[in-house]
Tab-separated table of C-alpha atoms in Angstrom:
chain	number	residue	atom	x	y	z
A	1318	UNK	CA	17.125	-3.405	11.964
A	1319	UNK	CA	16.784	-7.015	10.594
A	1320	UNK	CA	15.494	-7.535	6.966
A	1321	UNK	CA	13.441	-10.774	6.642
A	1322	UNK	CA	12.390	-11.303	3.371
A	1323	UNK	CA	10.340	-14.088	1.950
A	1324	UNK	CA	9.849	-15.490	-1.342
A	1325	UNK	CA	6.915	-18.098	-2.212
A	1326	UNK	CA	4.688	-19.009	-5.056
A	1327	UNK	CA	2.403	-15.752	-5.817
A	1328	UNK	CA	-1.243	-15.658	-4.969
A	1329	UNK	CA	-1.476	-15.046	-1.556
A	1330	UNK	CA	-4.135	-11.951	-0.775
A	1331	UNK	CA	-2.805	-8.604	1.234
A	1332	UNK	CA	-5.035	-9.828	4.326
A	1333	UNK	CA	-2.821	-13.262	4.424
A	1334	UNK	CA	0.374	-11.020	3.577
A	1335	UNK	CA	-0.625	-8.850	6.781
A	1336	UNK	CA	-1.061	-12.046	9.111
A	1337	UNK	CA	2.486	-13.055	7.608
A	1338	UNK	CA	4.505	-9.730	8.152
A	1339	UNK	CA	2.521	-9.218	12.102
A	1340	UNK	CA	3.667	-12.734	12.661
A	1341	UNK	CA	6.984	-13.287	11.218
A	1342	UNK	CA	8.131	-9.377	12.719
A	1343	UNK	CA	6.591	-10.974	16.647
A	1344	UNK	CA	8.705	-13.834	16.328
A	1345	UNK	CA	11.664	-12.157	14.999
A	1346	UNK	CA	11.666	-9.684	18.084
A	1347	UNK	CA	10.531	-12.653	20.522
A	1348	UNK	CA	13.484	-14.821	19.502
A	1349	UNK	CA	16.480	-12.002	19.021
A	1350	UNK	CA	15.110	-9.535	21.347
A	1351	UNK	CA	14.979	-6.377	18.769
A	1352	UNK	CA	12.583	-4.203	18.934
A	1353	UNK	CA	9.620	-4.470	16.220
A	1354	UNK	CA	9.290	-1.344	15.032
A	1355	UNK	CA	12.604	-2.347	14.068
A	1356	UNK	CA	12.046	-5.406	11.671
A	1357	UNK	CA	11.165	-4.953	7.810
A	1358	UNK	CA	9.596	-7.746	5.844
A	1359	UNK	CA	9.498	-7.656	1.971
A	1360	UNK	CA	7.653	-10.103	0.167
A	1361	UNK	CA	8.330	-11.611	-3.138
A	1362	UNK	CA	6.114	-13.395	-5.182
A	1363	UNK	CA	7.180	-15.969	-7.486
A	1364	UNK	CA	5.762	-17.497	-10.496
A	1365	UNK	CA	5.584	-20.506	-10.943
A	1366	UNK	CA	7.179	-20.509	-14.091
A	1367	UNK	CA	10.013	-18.447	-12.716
A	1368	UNK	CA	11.007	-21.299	-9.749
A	1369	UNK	CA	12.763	-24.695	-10.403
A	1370	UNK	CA	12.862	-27.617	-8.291
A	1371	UNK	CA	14.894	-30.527	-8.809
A	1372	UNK	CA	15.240	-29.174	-12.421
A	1373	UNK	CA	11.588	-28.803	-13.165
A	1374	UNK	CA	9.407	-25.356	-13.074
A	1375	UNK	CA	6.876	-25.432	-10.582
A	1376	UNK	CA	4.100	-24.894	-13.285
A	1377	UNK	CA	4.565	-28.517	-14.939
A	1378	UNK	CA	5.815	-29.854	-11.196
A	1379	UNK	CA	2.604	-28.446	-9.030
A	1380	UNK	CA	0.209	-27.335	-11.595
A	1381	UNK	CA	-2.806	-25.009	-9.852
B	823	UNK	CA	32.089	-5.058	-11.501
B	824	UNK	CA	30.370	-3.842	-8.215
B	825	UNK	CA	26.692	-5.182	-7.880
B	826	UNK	CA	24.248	-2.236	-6.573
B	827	UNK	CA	20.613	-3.373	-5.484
B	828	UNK	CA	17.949	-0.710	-4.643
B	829	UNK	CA	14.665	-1.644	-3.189
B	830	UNK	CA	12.058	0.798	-2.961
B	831	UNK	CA	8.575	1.576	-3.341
B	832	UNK	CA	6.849	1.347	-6.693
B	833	UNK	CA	5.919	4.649	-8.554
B	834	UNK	CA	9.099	6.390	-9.798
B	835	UNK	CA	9.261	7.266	-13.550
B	836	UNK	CA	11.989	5.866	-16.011
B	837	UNK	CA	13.667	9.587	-15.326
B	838	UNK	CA	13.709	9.218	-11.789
B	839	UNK	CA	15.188	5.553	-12.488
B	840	UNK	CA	17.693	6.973	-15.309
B	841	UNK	CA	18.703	9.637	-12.613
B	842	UNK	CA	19.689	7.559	-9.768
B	843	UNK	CA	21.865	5.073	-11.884
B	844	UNK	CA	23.427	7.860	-12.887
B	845	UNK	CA	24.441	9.099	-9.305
B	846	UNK	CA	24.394	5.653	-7.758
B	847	UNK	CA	27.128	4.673	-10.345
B	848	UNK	CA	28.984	8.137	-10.112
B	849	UNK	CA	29.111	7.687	-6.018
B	850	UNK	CA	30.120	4.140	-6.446
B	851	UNK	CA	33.149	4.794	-8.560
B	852	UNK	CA	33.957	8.069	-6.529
B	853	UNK	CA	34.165	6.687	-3.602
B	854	UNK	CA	35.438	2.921	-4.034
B	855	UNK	CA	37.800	3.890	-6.973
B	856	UNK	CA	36.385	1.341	-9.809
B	857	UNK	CA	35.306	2.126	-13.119
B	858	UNK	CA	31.693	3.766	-13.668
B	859	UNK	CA	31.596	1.138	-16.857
B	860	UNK	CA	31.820	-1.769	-14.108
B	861	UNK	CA	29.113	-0.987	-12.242
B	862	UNK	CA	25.688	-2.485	-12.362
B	863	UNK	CA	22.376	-0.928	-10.638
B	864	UNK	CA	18.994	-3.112	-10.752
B	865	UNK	CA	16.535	-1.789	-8.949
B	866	UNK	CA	13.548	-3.549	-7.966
B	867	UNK	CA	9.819	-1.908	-7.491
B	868	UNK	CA	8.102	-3.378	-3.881
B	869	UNK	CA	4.668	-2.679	-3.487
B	870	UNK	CA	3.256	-1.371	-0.192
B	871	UNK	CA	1.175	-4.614	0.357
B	872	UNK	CA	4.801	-6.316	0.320
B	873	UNK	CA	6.621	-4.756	2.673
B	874	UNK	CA	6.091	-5.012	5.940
B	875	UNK	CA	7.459	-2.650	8.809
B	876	UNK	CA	7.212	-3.042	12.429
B	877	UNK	CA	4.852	-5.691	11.884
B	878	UNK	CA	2.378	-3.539	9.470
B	879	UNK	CA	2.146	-3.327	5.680
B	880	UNK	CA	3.411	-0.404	4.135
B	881	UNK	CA	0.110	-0.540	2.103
B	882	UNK	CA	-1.829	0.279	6.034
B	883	UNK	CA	0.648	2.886	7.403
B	884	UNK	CA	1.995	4.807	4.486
B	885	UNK	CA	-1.453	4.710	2.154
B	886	UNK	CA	-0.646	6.618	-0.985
C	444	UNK	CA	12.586	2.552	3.361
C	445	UNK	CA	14.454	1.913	0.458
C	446	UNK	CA	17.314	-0.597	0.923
C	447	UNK	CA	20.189	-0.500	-0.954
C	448	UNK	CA	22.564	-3.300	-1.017
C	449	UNK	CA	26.351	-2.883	-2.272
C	450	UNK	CA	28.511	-6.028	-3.675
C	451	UNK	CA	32.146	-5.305	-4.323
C	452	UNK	CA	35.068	-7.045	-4.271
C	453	UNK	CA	36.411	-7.007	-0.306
C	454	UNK	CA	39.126	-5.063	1.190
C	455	UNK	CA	37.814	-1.659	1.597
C	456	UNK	CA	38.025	-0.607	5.097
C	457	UNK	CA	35.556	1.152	7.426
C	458	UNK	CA	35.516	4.232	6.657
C	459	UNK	CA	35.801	4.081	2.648
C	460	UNK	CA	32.379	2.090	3.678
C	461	UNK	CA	31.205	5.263	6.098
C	462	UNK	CA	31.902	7.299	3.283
C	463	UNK	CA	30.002	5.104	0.966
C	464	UNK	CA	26.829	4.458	3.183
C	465	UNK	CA	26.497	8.533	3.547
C	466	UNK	CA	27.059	9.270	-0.310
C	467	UNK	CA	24.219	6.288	-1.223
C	468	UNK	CA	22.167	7.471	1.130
C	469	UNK	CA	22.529	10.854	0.432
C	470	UNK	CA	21.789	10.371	-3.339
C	471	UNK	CA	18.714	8.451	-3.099
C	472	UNK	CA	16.755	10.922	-0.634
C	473	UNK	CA	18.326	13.979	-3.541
C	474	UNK	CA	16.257	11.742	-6.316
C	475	UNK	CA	13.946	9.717	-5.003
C	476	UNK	CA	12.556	12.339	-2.156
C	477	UNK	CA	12.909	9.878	0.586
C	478	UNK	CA	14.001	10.562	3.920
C	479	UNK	CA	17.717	9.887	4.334
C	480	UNK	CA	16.745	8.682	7.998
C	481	UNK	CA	14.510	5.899	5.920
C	482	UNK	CA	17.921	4.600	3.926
C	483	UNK	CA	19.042	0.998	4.504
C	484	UNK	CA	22.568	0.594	3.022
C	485	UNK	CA	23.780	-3.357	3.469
C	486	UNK	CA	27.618	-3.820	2.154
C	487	UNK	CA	28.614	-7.426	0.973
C	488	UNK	CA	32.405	-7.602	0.713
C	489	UNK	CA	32.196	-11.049	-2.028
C	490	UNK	CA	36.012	-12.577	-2.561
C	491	UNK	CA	37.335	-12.525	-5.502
C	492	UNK	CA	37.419	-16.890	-5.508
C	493	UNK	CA	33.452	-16.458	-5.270
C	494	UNK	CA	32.780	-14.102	-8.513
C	495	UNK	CA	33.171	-15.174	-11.411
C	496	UNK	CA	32.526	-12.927	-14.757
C	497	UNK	CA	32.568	-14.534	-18.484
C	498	UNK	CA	33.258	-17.809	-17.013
C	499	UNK	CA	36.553	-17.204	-15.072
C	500	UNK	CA	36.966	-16.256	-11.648
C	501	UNK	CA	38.044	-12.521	-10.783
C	502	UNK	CA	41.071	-14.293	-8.999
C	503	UNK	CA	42.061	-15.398	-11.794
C	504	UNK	CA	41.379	-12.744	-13.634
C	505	UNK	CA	42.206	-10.013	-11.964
C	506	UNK	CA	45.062	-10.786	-9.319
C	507	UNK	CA	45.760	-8.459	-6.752
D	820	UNK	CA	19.835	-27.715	-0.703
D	821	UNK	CA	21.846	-25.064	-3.241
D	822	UNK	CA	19.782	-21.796	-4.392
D	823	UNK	CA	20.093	-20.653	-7.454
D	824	UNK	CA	18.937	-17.169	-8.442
D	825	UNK	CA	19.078	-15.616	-11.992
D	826	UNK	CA	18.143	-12.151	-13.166
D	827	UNK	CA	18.181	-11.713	-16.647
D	828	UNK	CA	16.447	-9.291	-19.115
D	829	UNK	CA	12.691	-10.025	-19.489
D	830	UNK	CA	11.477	-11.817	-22.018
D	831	UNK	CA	12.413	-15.040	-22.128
D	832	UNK	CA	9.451	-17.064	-22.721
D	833	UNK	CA	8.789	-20.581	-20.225
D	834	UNK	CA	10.587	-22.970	-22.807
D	835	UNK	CA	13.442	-21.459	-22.776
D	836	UNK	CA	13.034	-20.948	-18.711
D	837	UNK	CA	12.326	-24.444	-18.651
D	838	UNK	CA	15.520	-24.953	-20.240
D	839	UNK	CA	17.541	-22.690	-18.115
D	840	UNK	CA	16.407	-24.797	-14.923
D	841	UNK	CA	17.328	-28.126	-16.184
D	842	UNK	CA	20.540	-27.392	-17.318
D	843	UNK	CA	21.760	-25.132	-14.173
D	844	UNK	CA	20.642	-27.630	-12.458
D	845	UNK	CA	22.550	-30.375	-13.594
D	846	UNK	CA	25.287	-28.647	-13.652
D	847	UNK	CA	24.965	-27.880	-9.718
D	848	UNK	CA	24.818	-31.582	-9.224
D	849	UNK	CA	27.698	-32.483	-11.601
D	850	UNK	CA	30.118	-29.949	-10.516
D	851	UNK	CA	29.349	-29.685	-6.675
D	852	UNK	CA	28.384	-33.324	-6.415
D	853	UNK	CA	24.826	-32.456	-4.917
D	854	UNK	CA	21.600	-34.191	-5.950
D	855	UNK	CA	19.362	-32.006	-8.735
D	856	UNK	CA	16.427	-33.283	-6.482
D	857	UNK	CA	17.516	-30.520	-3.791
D	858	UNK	CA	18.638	-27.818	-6.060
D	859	UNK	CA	16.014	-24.811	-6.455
D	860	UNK	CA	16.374	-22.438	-9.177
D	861	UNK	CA	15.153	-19.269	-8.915
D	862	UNK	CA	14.756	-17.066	-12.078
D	863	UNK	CA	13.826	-13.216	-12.007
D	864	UNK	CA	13.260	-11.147	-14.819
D	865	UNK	CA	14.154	-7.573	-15.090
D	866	UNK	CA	12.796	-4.540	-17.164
D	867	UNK	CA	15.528	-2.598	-19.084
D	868	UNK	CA	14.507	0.240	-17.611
D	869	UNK	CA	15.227	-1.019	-14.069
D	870	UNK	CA	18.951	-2.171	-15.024
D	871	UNK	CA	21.565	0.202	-15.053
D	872	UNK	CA	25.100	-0.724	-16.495
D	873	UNK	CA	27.913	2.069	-16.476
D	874	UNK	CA	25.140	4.964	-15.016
D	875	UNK	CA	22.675	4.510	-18.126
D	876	UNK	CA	19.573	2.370	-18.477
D	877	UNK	CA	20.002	-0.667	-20.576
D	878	UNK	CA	16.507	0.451	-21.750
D	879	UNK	CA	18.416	3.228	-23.662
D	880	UNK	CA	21.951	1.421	-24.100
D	881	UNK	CA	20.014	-1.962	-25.540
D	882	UNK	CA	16.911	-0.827	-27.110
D	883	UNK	CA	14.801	-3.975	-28.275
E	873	UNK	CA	24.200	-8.976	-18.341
E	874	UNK	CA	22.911	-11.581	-16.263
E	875	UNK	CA	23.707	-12.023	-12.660
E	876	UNK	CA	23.946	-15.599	-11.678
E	877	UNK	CA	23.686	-16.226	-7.334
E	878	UNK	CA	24.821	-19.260	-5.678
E	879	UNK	CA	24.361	-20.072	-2.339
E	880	UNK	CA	25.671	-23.403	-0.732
E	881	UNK	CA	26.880	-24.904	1.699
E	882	UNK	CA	30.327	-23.733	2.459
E	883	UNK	CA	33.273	-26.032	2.058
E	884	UNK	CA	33.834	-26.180	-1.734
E	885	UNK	CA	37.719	-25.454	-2.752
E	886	UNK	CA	38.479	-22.898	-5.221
E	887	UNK	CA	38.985	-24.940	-8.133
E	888	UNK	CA	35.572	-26.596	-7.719
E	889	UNK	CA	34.250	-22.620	-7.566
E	890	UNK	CA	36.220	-22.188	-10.659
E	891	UNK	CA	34.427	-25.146	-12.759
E	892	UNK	CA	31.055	-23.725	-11.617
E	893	UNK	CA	31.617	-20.932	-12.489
E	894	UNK	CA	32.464	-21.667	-16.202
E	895	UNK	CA	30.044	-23.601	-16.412
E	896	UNK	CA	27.165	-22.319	-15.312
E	897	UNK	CA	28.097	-19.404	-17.348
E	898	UNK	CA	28.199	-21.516	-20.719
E	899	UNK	CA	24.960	-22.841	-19.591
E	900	UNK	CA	23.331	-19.360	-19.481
E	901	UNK	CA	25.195	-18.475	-23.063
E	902	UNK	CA	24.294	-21.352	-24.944
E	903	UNK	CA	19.919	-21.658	-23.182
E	904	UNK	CA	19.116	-17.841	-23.188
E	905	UNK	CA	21.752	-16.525	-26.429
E	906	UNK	CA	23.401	-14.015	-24.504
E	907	UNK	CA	27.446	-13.655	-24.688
E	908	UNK	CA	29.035	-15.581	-22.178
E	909	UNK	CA	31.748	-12.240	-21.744
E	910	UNK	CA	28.352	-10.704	-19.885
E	911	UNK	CA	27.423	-13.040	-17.303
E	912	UNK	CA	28.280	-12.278	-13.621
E	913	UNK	CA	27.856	-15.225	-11.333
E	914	UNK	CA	28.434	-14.792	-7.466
E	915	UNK	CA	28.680	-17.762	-4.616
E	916	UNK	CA	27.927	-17.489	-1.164
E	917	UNK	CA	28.992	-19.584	1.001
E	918	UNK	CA	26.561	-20.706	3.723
E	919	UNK	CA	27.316	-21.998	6.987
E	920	UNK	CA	25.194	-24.940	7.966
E	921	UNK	CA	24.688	-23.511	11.601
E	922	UNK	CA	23.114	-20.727	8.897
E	923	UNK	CA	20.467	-22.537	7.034
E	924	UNK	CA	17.239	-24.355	8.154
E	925	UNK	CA	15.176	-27.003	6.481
E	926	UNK	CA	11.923	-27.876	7.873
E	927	UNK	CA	12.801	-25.507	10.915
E	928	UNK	CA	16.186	-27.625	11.592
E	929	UNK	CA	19.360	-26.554	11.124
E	930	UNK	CA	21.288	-27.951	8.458
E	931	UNK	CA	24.339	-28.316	11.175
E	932	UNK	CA	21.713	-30.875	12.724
E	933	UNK	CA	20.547	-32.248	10.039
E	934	UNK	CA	23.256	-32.928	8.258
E	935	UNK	CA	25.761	-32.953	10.454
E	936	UNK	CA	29.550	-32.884	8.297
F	583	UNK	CA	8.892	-24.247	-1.114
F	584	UNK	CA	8.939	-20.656	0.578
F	585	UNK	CA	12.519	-19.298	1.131
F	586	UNK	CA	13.094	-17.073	3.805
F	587	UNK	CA	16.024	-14.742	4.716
F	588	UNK	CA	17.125	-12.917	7.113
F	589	UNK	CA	19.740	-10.458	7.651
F	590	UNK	CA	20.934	-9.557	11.170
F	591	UNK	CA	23.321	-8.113	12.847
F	592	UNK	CA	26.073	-10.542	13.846
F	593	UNK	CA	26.183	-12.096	17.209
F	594	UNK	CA	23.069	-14.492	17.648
F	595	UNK	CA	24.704	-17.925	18.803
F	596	UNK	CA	23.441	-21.435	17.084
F	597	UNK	CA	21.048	-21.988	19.764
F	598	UNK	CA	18.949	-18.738	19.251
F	599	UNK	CA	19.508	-19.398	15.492
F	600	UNK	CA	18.203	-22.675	15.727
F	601	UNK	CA	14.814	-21.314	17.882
F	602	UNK	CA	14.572	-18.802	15.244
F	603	UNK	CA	14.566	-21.315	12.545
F	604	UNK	CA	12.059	-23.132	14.220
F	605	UNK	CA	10.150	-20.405	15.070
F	606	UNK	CA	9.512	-18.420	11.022
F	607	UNK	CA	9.364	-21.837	9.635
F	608	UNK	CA	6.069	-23.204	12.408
F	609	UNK	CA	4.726	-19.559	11.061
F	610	UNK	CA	5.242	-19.722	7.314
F	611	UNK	CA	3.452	-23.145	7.192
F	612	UNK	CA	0.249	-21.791	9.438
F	613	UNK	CA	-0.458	-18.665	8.039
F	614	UNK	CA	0.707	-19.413	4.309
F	615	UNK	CA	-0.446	-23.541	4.593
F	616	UNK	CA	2.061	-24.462	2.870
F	617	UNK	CA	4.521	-27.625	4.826
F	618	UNK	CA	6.875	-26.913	7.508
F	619	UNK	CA	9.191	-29.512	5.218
F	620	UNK	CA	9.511	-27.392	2.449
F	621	UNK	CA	10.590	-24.194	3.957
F	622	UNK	CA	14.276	-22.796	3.819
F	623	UNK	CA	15.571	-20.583	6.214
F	624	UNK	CA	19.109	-18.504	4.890
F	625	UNK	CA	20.850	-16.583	7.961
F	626	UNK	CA	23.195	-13.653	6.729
F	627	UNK	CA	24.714	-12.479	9.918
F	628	UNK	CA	25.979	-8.866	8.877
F	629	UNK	CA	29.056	-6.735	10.635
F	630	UNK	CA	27.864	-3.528	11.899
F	631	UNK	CA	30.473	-2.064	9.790
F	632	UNK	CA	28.575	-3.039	6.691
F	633	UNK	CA	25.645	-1.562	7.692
F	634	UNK	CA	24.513	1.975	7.495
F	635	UNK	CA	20.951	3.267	8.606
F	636	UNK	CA	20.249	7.048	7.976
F	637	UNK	CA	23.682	7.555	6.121
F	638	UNK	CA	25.838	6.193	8.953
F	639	UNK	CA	27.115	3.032	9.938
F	640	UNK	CA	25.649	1.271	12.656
F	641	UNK	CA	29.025	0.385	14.097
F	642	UNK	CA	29.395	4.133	14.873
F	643	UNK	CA	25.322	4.518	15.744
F	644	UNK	CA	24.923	1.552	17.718
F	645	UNK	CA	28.211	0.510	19.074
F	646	UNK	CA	28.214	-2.721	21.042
């Protein structure tokens, strides 16, 4: 039943996305011993005009 | 001044969306006794290729 | 799948939450057509020292 | 290390976003004594028509 | 309307919550416009045996 | 910069947390490249009582 859910800059393709749910759902079962069919994963992306760090967007902070 | 989050699929129509504040916020008040003017409902539209279930994207296992 | 996640003020017992989990989850397989089997309902019981609304905190503002 | 998340209306354009970040996060470092270098600020807009205050839509309670 | 989350590090007393809260609130009023009467803003407190950094726990890391 | 979170059932001592820190954070940075530095892990340990699956609380559907 555990929700994992991960937020990071936008722009990552649905194969990554699939490599990143398989893997974070095996390590989630591995480590706490639920089952997998068990384990939901929903991704967020994030603009990077929408995240601040140390008071500066991303955008202006780590242009693409 | 309950907070009511709803994650779901995207697709549903602004009726669909109208309706279940309307019962979300009726059930809320029902049951927990506060004011229907208190509560707030923001619901947020995940597509299938971000949410991941036993280790598969929605996108793979539930294709529209 | 849809997850819905409930923030009130704490102090409701168990089963005003059993009742509230089966009425949420009831309502969104009625509109949205989901499965009630599907329905995640996660209850956060937030103290009234950590919520603050227009500026003042609901201890403050509303004692018990 | 604090998190910061904000959901507002959409439509806020990245000056004003901009502005949000450095002054929340300030004020995390003045107040709680933190550095701004570790404070992330996370900012996510909603649509009216996925916010519901008091059962409606603020889509039809705040029309632009 | 805005909802304002902070998450932390637990530890901070109430009257530290209490000056966050206001301001962070009059922050939000006076950068995005909207009243300061509508602005929600909820802390969690975060244990540091509950938050990694670089795949460390904070408890390790920064041990109290 | 990738925040993770994961909710859980309550229970998991600091040792497993700490693997499972370890663990998402070693597979965030390989399959999304970003650094293992920059990842946050949040932990929300929830009460069984404050979680319902299928319209009933998993205290009553999966008691310990």
């Amino acid at each position: 039943m555990p929700i994992v859910r991960v937020e990071m800059f936008e722009g990552r393709d649905r194969e990554t996305k699939q490599k990143l749910v398989k893997s974070l759902t095996a390590e989630m079962a591995r480590v706490t011993g639920c089952s997998e069919a068990s384990v939901h994963v929903v991704i967020t992306d994030v603009s990077k005009e929408d995240w601040g760090i140390g008071g500066e967007l991303a955008a202006t902070k780590f242009p693409d």
